[in-house]
Short mmCIF file of C-alpha atoms and ligand atoms in Angstrom, two decimals:
data_model
loop_
_atom_site.label_atom_id
_atom_site.label_comp_id
_atom_site.label_asym_id
_atom_site.label_seq_id
_atom_site.Cartn_x
_atom_site.Cartn_y
_atom_site.Cartn_z
CA MET A 1 -26.10 99.66 -200.01
CA SER A 2 -25.89 98.02 -203.45
CA ALA A 3 -28.73 96.15 -205.09
CA ARG A 4 -26.71 93.49 -206.31
CA ARG A 5 -26.03 90.41 -203.75
CA VAL A 6 -23.45 88.08 -202.99
CA TYR A 7 -23.82 84.47 -201.77
CA LEU A 8 -20.74 83.32 -199.69
CA ASP A 9 -22.38 80.70 -197.88
CA HIS A 10 -22.22 77.88 -200.11
CA ASN A 11 -21.09 75.97 -196.78
CA ALA A 12 -24.16 75.99 -195.66
CA THR A 13 -26.39 75.20 -198.96
CA THR A 14 -25.23 75.55 -202.59
CA PRO A 15 -27.94 76.53 -205.34
CA LEU A 16 -29.69 73.40 -207.09
CA ARG A 17 -27.51 72.96 -210.16
CA PRO A 18 -29.88 73.53 -213.03
CA GLN A 19 -29.32 69.94 -214.83
CA VAL A 20 -30.07 69.03 -211.54
CA ARG A 21 -33.17 70.68 -210.88
CA ALA A 22 -34.05 69.33 -214.54
CA ALA A 23 -33.85 65.78 -213.29
CA LEU A 24 -35.74 66.23 -210.26
CA LEU A 25 -38.80 67.58 -211.80
CA GLU A 26 -38.79 65.51 -214.68
CA THR A 27 -38.50 62.16 -212.42
CA LEU A 28 -41.47 64.00 -210.08
CA GLU A 29 -43.63 64.32 -213.08
CA ARG A 30 -43.24 60.92 -214.31
CA LEU A 31 -43.08 59.12 -211.46
CA GLY A 32 -46.33 57.27 -210.86
CA GLY A 33 -45.77 54.38 -208.07
CA ASN A 34 -44.03 53.48 -204.84
CA PRO A 35 -40.87 51.11 -205.43
CA SER A 36 -42.14 48.56 -203.21
CA SER A 37 -45.08 47.77 -205.55
CA VAL A 38 -45.14 44.90 -207.73
CA HIS A 39 -47.19 46.61 -210.77
CA ALA A 40 -45.62 48.35 -213.56
CA ALA A 41 -45.12 51.77 -212.35
CA GLY A 42 -43.91 50.47 -208.93
CA ARG A 43 -41.38 48.93 -211.03
CA ALA A 44 -40.40 51.63 -213.09
CA ALA A 45 -39.93 53.82 -209.76
CA ARG A 46 -37.46 51.07 -208.36
CA HIS A 47 -35.90 50.92 -212.12
CA LEU A 48 -35.26 54.82 -211.48
CA LEU A 49 -33.90 54.28 -207.81
CA ASP A 50 -31.50 51.12 -208.81
CA GLN A 51 -30.07 53.48 -211.67
CA ALA A 52 -29.38 56.18 -209.42
CA ARG A 53 -27.94 53.84 -206.50
CA GLU A 54 -26.06 52.46 -209.19
CA ARG A 55 -24.58 55.55 -210.67
CA THR A 56 -24.00 57.40 -207.07
CA ALA A 57 -21.79 53.91 -206.44
CA ALA A 58 -19.98 53.85 -209.56
CA ALA A 59 -19.10 58.01 -208.84
CA LEU A 60 -17.90 56.91 -205.28
CA ALA A 61 -16.16 53.97 -206.46
CA VAL A 62 -18.17 52.03 -204.43
CA HIS A 63 -20.84 48.93 -204.29
CA GLU A 64 -24.60 49.78 -204.80
CA ASP A 65 -25.56 47.78 -201.93
CA GLU A 66 -22.89 49.85 -199.76
CA LEU A 67 -25.02 52.89 -199.86
CA VAL A 68 -28.53 54.21 -198.38
CA PHE A 69 -30.08 56.74 -199.31
CA THR A 70 -31.08 59.23 -196.40
CA SER A 71 -32.35 62.53 -195.29
CA GLY A 72 -29.58 64.46 -195.45
CA GLY A 73 -25.90 64.60 -193.61
CA THR A 74 -27.55 64.88 -190.20
CA GLU A 75 -29.36 61.89 -190.57
CA SER A 76 -26.48 59.68 -192.06
CA ASN A 77 -24.49 61.08 -189.13
CA HIS A 78 -27.03 59.23 -186.85
CA LEU A 79 -27.20 56.00 -188.57
CA ALA A 80 -23.78 55.26 -188.77
CA LEU A 81 -22.90 56.56 -185.16
CA LEU A 82 -26.19 54.84 -183.31
CA GLY A 83 -26.54 52.24 -185.96
CA ALA A 84 -22.81 51.17 -185.58
CA LEU A 85 -22.49 51.07 -181.97
CA ALA A 86 -26.21 49.50 -181.54
CA ALA A 87 -24.59 46.71 -183.84
CA ALA A 88 -21.60 46.20 -181.98
CA THR A 89 -23.77 46.01 -178.57
CA ALA A 90 -25.94 43.61 -179.92
CA ARG A 91 -24.02 41.29 -182.03
CA ALA A 92 -20.60 40.89 -179.70
CA GLY A 93 -21.71 41.75 -176.74
CA ALA A 94 -19.49 44.71 -176.40
CA ALA A 95 -22.27 46.28 -173.90
CA GLY A 96 -20.83 50.11 -173.60
CA ALA A 97 -18.70 49.97 -176.74
CA GLY A 98 -17.07 53.24 -176.59
CA LEU A 99 -16.88 56.20 -179.33
CA VAL A 100 -13.87 58.43 -180.41
CA THR A 101 -14.81 61.41 -182.19
CA THR A 102 -13.07 65.05 -182.45
CA ALA A 103 -13.73 68.58 -180.64
CA VAL A 104 -14.24 70.01 -184.19
CA GLU A 105 -16.99 67.92 -185.53
CA HIS A 106 -20.61 69.13 -186.97
CA ALA A 107 -23.37 68.90 -184.33
CA SER A 108 -24.79 66.25 -185.84
CA VAL A 109 -22.01 64.21 -184.85
CA LEU A 110 -21.52 65.74 -181.75
CA GLY A 111 -25.19 65.72 -181.09
CA PRO A 112 -25.38 61.75 -181.37
CA ALA A 113 -22.06 61.11 -179.62
CA ARG A 114 -23.03 62.98 -176.62
CA HIS A 115 -26.48 60.81 -176.46
CA LEU A 116 -24.57 57.97 -176.71
CA ALA A 117 -22.36 58.97 -173.76
CA ALA A 118 -25.39 59.55 -171.93
CA THR A 119 -26.56 56.18 -172.39
CA GLY A 120 -23.67 54.31 -171.27
CA HIS A 121 -20.93 54.47 -173.88
CA PRO A 122 -17.79 55.98 -173.15
CA LEU A 123 -16.97 59.20 -174.98
CA GLU A 124 -13.78 60.11 -175.61
CA ILE A 125 -12.90 63.50 -177.32
CA ALA A 126 -9.56 64.31 -179.43
CA GLY A 127 -8.58 67.77 -179.56
CA VAL A 128 -7.20 69.77 -182.18
CA ASP A 129 -4.14 72.12 -182.68
CA GLY A 130 -4.49 75.97 -183.71
CA GLN A 131 -5.06 75.17 -187.15
CA ALA A 132 -7.88 72.26 -186.40
CA ARG A 133 -5.71 69.48 -187.55
CA ILE A 134 -6.33 65.99 -185.72
CA ASP A 135 -3.52 63.66 -184.60
CA PRO A 136 -4.02 60.46 -185.62
CA ALA A 137 -1.98 58.84 -182.42
CA GLU A 138 -3.94 60.52 -180.46
CA VAL A 139 -7.15 59.24 -181.44
CA VAL A 140 -5.90 55.94 -181.69
CA ALA A 141 -4.83 55.99 -178.22
CA ARG A 142 -8.39 57.37 -177.26
CA ALA A 143 -9.76 54.52 -178.78
CA LEU A 144 -7.68 51.72 -177.23
CA ARG A 145 -8.30 53.65 -173.81
CA CYS A 146 -12.14 53.39 -174.17
CA ARG A 147 -12.50 50.13 -176.13
CA ALA A 148 -13.60 51.98 -179.13
CA ARG A 149 -16.01 50.14 -181.29
CA LEU A 150 -16.19 53.47 -183.38
CA VAL A 151 -13.90 56.37 -184.47
CA SER A 152 -15.86 59.46 -186.08
CA VAL A 153 -13.41 62.14 -187.74
CA MET A 154 -14.48 64.59 -190.38
CA ALA A 155 -13.40 64.62 -193.61
CA ALA A 156 -13.37 68.46 -193.92
CA ASN A 157 -14.34 71.16 -191.77
CA ASN A 158 -17.20 72.86 -192.33
CA GLU A 159 -16.41 76.09 -190.57
CA VAL A 160 -12.52 76.76 -190.94
CA GLY A 161 -11.93 74.17 -194.10
CA THR A 162 -9.35 71.98 -192.59
CA LEU A 163 -9.07 68.27 -193.72
CA GLY A 164 -9.04 65.04 -191.40
CA PRO A 165 -6.17 63.07 -191.68
CA LEU A 166 -8.30 60.31 -193.02
CA SER A 167 -5.47 58.15 -194.67
CA GLY A 168 -3.17 58.21 -191.97
CA LEU A 169 -5.66 57.17 -189.38
CA GLY A 170 -7.07 54.60 -191.13
CA ALA A 171 -3.55 53.18 -191.57
CA ALA A 172 -2.73 53.34 -187.97
CA LEU A 173 -5.86 51.94 -186.95
CA ALA A 174 -5.47 48.87 -189.38
CA GLU A 175 -2.28 48.26 -187.61
CA LEU A 176 -4.42 47.23 -184.10
CA ALA A 177 -4.97 43.60 -183.49
CA PRO A 178 -8.57 43.05 -185.05
CA ASP A 179 -10.32 42.55 -181.38
CA LEU A 180 -8.96 46.53 -180.69
CA ARG A 181 -9.81 47.90 -183.99
CA PRO A 182 -13.01 49.93 -184.26
CA LEU A 183 -14.69 50.95 -187.52
CA LEU A 184 -13.66 54.27 -188.87
CA HIS A 185 -16.71 56.68 -189.99
CA THR A 186 -16.40 60.18 -191.70
CA ASP A 187 -18.26 62.73 -191.93
CA ALA A 188 -17.35 63.81 -195.55
CA VAL A 189 -20.50 66.20 -196.45
CA GLN A 190 -17.87 69.06 -197.18
CA ALA A 191 -15.52 67.21 -198.70
CA LEU A 192 -17.03 65.38 -201.65
CA GLY A 193 -16.71 67.46 -205.00
CA ARG A 194 -13.74 69.58 -203.45
CA VAL A 195 -11.04 67.06 -202.38
CA SER A 196 -10.57 63.56 -203.79
CA ILE A 197 -12.46 60.99 -201.49
CA ASP A 198 -10.72 57.69 -201.41
CA LEU A 199 -13.13 55.77 -199.50
CA ARG A 200 -11.45 52.37 -199.67
CA GLY A 201 -7.83 53.65 -199.76
CA TRP A 202 -8.15 55.46 -196.68
CA GLY A 203 -9.81 52.29 -195.38
CA VAL A 204 -12.76 53.93 -194.12
CA ASP A 205 -16.25 51.76 -192.70
CA LEU A 206 -18.74 54.44 -192.97
CA ALA A 207 -19.05 57.67 -194.62
CA SER A 208 -21.46 60.36 -194.65
CA PHE A 209 -22.79 62.74 -197.89
CA SER A 210 -25.39 65.43 -198.37
CA GLY A 211 -27.14 66.33 -201.54
CA HIS A 212 -27.85 69.83 -201.03
CA LYS A 213 -24.18 70.90 -200.40
CA LEU A 214 -23.43 69.74 -204.11
CA GLY A 215 -25.84 71.20 -206.09
CA GLY A 216 -28.49 68.57 -205.17
CA PRO A 217 -31.96 69.01 -203.28
CA VAL A 218 -32.04 69.54 -199.58
CA GLY A 219 -33.56 66.26 -197.74
CA VAL A 220 -31.52 63.55 -199.80
CA GLY A 221 -28.18 62.60 -198.06
CA LEU A 222 -26.29 59.05 -198.18
CA LEU A 223 -24.49 56.68 -196.03
CA TYR A 224 -21.30 54.32 -197.19
CA HIS A 225 -21.29 51.05 -195.41
CA ARG A 226 -18.73 48.71 -196.44
CA ARG A 227 -19.90 45.43 -197.21
CA GLY A 228 -19.83 43.43 -194.01
CA VAL A 229 -19.85 46.27 -191.47
CA PRO A 230 -22.41 45.40 -188.92
CA LEU A 231 -25.11 48.13 -188.90
CA ASP A 232 -28.85 48.54 -187.22
CA PRO A 233 -31.46 50.50 -188.50
CA LEU A 234 -32.82 53.56 -186.29
CA TRP A 235 -36.20 52.69 -187.13
CA TRP A 236 -38.10 49.76 -187.85
CA GLY A 237 -41.18 48.35 -189.88
CA GLY A 238 -39.81 48.26 -193.37
CA GLU A 239 -37.46 46.40 -195.59
CA GLN A 240 -36.47 49.53 -197.69
CA GLU A 241 -32.84 50.34 -197.86
CA ASP A 242 -32.10 46.85 -197.28
CA GLY A 243 -34.23 47.42 -193.75
CA LEU A 244 -31.93 50.03 -192.83
CA ARG A 245 -33.96 52.74 -193.46
CA PRO A 246 -37.73 51.97 -193.69
CA GLY A 247 -40.07 54.26 -195.31
CA THR A 248 -41.26 55.02 -198.99
CA GLU A 249 -38.16 56.00 -201.09
CA ASN A 250 -37.49 59.02 -202.05
CA VAL A 251 -36.85 58.64 -205.63
CA ALA A 252 -36.90 61.84 -207.31
CA GLY A 253 -34.30 63.08 -204.64
CA ALA A 254 -32.31 59.92 -205.45
CA VAL A 255 -32.14 60.81 -209.12
CA ALA A 256 -31.30 64.35 -208.53
CA THR A 257 -28.77 63.86 -206.35
CA SER A 258 -27.31 60.92 -208.24
CA LEU A 259 -26.62 63.54 -211.18
CA ALA A 260 -25.40 66.17 -208.46
CA VAL A 261 -23.04 63.32 -207.16
CA GLU A 262 -21.40 62.38 -210.41
CA LEU A 263 -21.01 66.03 -211.31
CA ALA A 264 -19.14 66.68 -208.22
CA VAL A 265 -16.84 64.16 -208.62
CA ALA A 266 -16.31 64.55 -212.79
CA GLU A 267 -15.80 68.48 -212.12
CA ARG A 268 -14.04 68.32 -208.50
CA GLY A 269 -10.26 69.23 -210.39
CA THR A 270 -11.38 72.14 -212.22
CA PHE A 271 -13.75 73.57 -209.61
CA ALA A 272 -11.50 73.37 -207.11
CA ALA A 273 -8.68 75.10 -208.83
CA ARG A 274 -11.04 77.80 -209.51
CA LEU A 275 -12.04 78.18 -205.83
CA ARG A 276 -8.41 78.19 -205.05
CA GLU A 277 -7.96 80.82 -207.19
CA LEU A 278 -10.64 83.29 -206.28
CA GLU A 279 -10.31 82.64 -202.43
CA GLY A 280 -6.55 83.44 -202.63
CA TRP A 281 -7.38 86.55 -204.36
CA MET A 282 -9.73 87.59 -201.92
CA TRP A 283 -7.32 86.77 -199.10
CA SER A 284 -4.46 88.56 -200.26
CA SER A 285 -7.02 91.64 -201.33
CA LEU A 286 -8.44 91.84 -197.69
CA ALA A 287 -5.44 91.34 -195.91
CA ASP A 288 -3.69 94.11 -197.86
CA ALA A 289 -6.76 96.43 -197.15
CA LEU A 290 -7.23 95.32 -193.53
CA PRO A 291 -3.96 94.39 -191.92
CA GLY A 292 -4.08 92.92 -188.56
CA THR A 293 -6.39 90.55 -190.55
CA GLN A 294 -6.29 86.83 -189.67
CA LEU A 295 -6.75 83.55 -191.63
CA ILE A 296 -8.21 80.78 -189.39
CA GLY A 297 -6.90 77.30 -190.24
CA PRO A 298 -3.74 75.87 -192.69
CA PRO A 299 -2.62 78.73 -194.97
CA LEU A 300 -4.15 78.96 -198.42
CA GLY A 301 -3.29 76.47 -200.82
CA SER A 302 -2.04 73.64 -198.27
CA PRO A 303 -2.99 70.13 -199.16
CA GLU A 304 -4.36 70.57 -195.47
CA ARG A 305 -7.08 72.52 -196.36
CA LEU A 306 -10.72 72.80 -198.42
CA PRO A 307 -10.57 74.75 -201.02
CA GLY A 308 -13.40 77.45 -200.91
CA THR A 309 -14.04 78.08 -197.35
CA LEU A 310 -12.08 81.14 -195.86
CA ASN A 311 -12.44 82.01 -192.27
CA VAL A 312 -11.01 85.06 -191.30
CA LEU A 313 -10.94 87.28 -188.22
CA LEU A 314 -11.41 90.86 -188.64
CA PRO A 315 -9.85 92.86 -186.15
CA ASP A 316 -12.17 94.30 -183.62
CA ALA A 317 -15.36 92.47 -185.30
CA ASP A 318 -17.91 90.51 -183.89
CA GLY A 319 -18.94 87.86 -185.88
CA LYS A 320 -22.81 87.93 -185.47
CA VAL A 321 -22.91 91.83 -185.65
CA LEU A 322 -20.76 91.83 -188.60
CA VAL A 323 -22.77 89.51 -190.77
CA THR A 324 -25.58 91.18 -190.03
CA ARG A 325 -24.08 94.65 -191.57
CA LEU A 326 -22.55 92.70 -194.46
CA ASP A 327 -26.17 91.67 -195.27
CA LEU A 328 -27.65 95.14 -194.96
CA GLU A 329 -24.77 95.85 -197.46
CA GLY A 330 -25.75 92.82 -199.99
CA LEU A 331 -22.93 90.33 -198.76
CA GLU A 332 -24.21 87.25 -197.37
CA ALA A 333 -22.06 85.09 -195.20
CA SER A 334 -21.83 83.44 -191.95
CA ALA A 335 -20.18 83.15 -188.32
CA GLY A 336 -19.64 79.72 -187.38
CA SER A 337 -21.92 76.95 -188.56
CA ALA A 338 -25.51 77.77 -190.12
CA CYS A 339 -27.19 75.36 -187.58
CA ALA A 340 -25.54 77.18 -184.84
CA SER A 341 -26.15 80.44 -186.28
CA GLY A 342 -29.21 81.64 -184.44
CA SER A 343 -27.82 81.13 -180.91
CA LEU A 344 -25.09 83.63 -179.71
CA GLU A 345 -23.05 80.94 -178.71
CA PRO A 346 -19.37 81.39 -179.71
CA SER A 347 -17.76 78.95 -182.51
CA HIS A 348 -16.73 75.34 -180.64
CA VAL A 349 -14.18 75.08 -183.45
CA LEU A 350 -12.30 78.34 -182.72
CA ARG A 351 -12.53 77.21 -178.86
CA ALA A 352 -11.01 73.82 -179.60
CA MET A 353 -8.45 75.54 -181.90
CA GLY A 354 -7.26 77.52 -178.53
CA ARG A 355 -9.02 80.72 -179.73
CA ASP A 356 -10.59 82.92 -176.98
CA GLU A 357 -14.25 83.68 -176.65
CA ARG A 358 -14.13 86.59 -177.92
CA GLN A 359 -12.24 85.86 -181.15
CA ALA A 360 -14.89 82.53 -181.43
CA ARG A 361 -17.45 84.53 -181.77
CA ALA A 362 -15.68 86.83 -184.56
CA GLY A 363 -14.74 84.43 -186.90
CA LEU A 364 -16.08 85.40 -190.20
CA ARG A 365 -16.64 82.25 -192.87
CA LEU A 366 -16.90 82.95 -196.33
CA SER A 367 -17.71 79.87 -198.50
CA LEU A 368 -17.50 80.09 -202.28
CA GLY A 369 -19.54 77.70 -204.79
CA ARG A 370 -19.94 76.71 -208.25
CA SER A 371 -22.05 80.60 -208.74
CA THR A 372 -19.26 82.30 -207.38
CA THR A 373 -17.73 84.77 -209.82
CA TRP A 374 -15.08 87.13 -210.21
CA GLU A 375 -17.44 90.09 -209.39
CA ASP A 376 -18.84 88.50 -206.72
CA ALA A 377 -14.98 88.03 -205.04
CA ARG A 378 -14.38 91.76 -206.02
CA GLN A 379 -17.57 93.00 -204.56
CA ALA A 380 -17.46 91.45 -201.84
CA VAL A 381 -13.95 92.33 -200.88
CA ASP A 382 -15.34 95.89 -201.51
CA ILE A 383 -18.36 95.39 -198.88
CA LEU A 384 -16.01 93.86 -196.31
CA VAL A 385 -13.72 96.98 -196.69
CA ARG A 386 -16.18 99.13 -196.89
CA THR A 387 -18.01 97.96 -193.99
CA CYS A 388 -14.76 96.92 -191.56
CA GLY A 389 -12.70 99.84 -192.67
CA GLY A 390 -15.72 102.66 -192.18
CA ALA A 391 -16.00 100.45 -188.62
CA ARG A 392 -12.53 101.11 -187.60
CA ALA A 393 -12.00 105.00 -189.16
CA ARG A 394 -15.20 105.18 -186.48
CA ARG A 395 -13.31 103.91 -183.66
N1 PLP B 401 -21.79 67.84 -191.56
C1 PLP B 401 -21.10 68.77 -192.05
C2 PLP B 401 -19.62 68.53 -191.94
C3 PLP B 401 -22.14 69.67 -192.32
O1 PLP B 401 -21.10 70.98 -192.90
C4 PLP B 401 -23.73 69.77 -192.48
C5 PLP B 401 -24.55 70.83 -192.45
O2 PLP B 401 -23.97 72.08 -192.55
C6 PLP B 401 -24.18 68.45 -191.81
C7 PLP B 401 -23.18 67.40 -191.38
C8 PLP B 401 -25.23 68.22 -191.88
O3 PLP B 401 -25.93 67.94 -193.20
P1 PLP B 401 -27.46 68.20 -193.65
O4 PLP B 401 -27.63 69.43 -193.70
O5 PLP B 401 -27.81 67.66 -194.97
O6 PLP B 401 -28.11 67.57 -192.52
#
């Protein structure tokens, strides 16, 4: 067993960046008031919150009043799905307004989607091909079939790294007559900082982000909602966040997250290039050393693939058994998505991609991040080859 550990689970969460940690601690120490209070301490907190929103909006090329700070990606997805359909039902009298999403979304989209279906909203779930690619034409056809008021398609898949067809989908939806055109939401939690995000160009109405996937603190997220998009809150009783998210604001979390977003956007090009180099080397080394290993999703380097997410099928491996054995050897990776990894369910993403149950349990996700070094990459490959090659030799 090696003493030095390698962390390759950055899609689950990635370490807090030192500058972000400093901003978080400094704000916590400095902050004495509630942003809703009118005295000087309250006004100082309000100023910090306003600044954080302005900086985030500038980094994402949107308006400040289009951003809501939330508790994370999960809440942002809930606010988008439940809030948009509640508003459509209340304002347009669109009782039973439909929703379209895809079979490979994160549980925090599929969960509220199923809840909406159980409460009378027609739900259509678009499939994917063998590389987890979504067909915009299928999404549009399903939207028309269920008279959808909202379409939710992820920008980047957290398990296999396939990118969503946002610009093509936005263009296809824009061609529909206004009374048939649903709003477009994207879960961009994994995409931000690793691929270019063009909310306006894509024609997106709502988009979810999460701080802790970017080197920000856990427990802070963002929802972009285009000006004029009707959205109801999930909770009532306070006017914070323009009435869309009542409750005293997490000012230090917002300040830290705004810095994480700024840095992620500014450094995206160089970061993505480094991830591609590291994962390219890891994949070719693994494929050479362990013949029969399969790469899940689009080819490496393809424009349809998120940099830094390697999902591999090692011959005869069970993902969760393998994850435990790798952990003992010092390599931290995951099978499927972190939220589901406590259960023994096969990955719903791999199942949707046409993989059988055995394969859907065997996919190993190695996700790279800012702290990943060449030494990590080499050590990870050594551990994988030792663990999997050894297992095959014993068979
Ligand atoms: N959406 C995607 C694609 C994710 O990968 C995750 C987290 O794994 C989430 C949403 C949930 O984000 P959070 O952990 O901030 O609630």
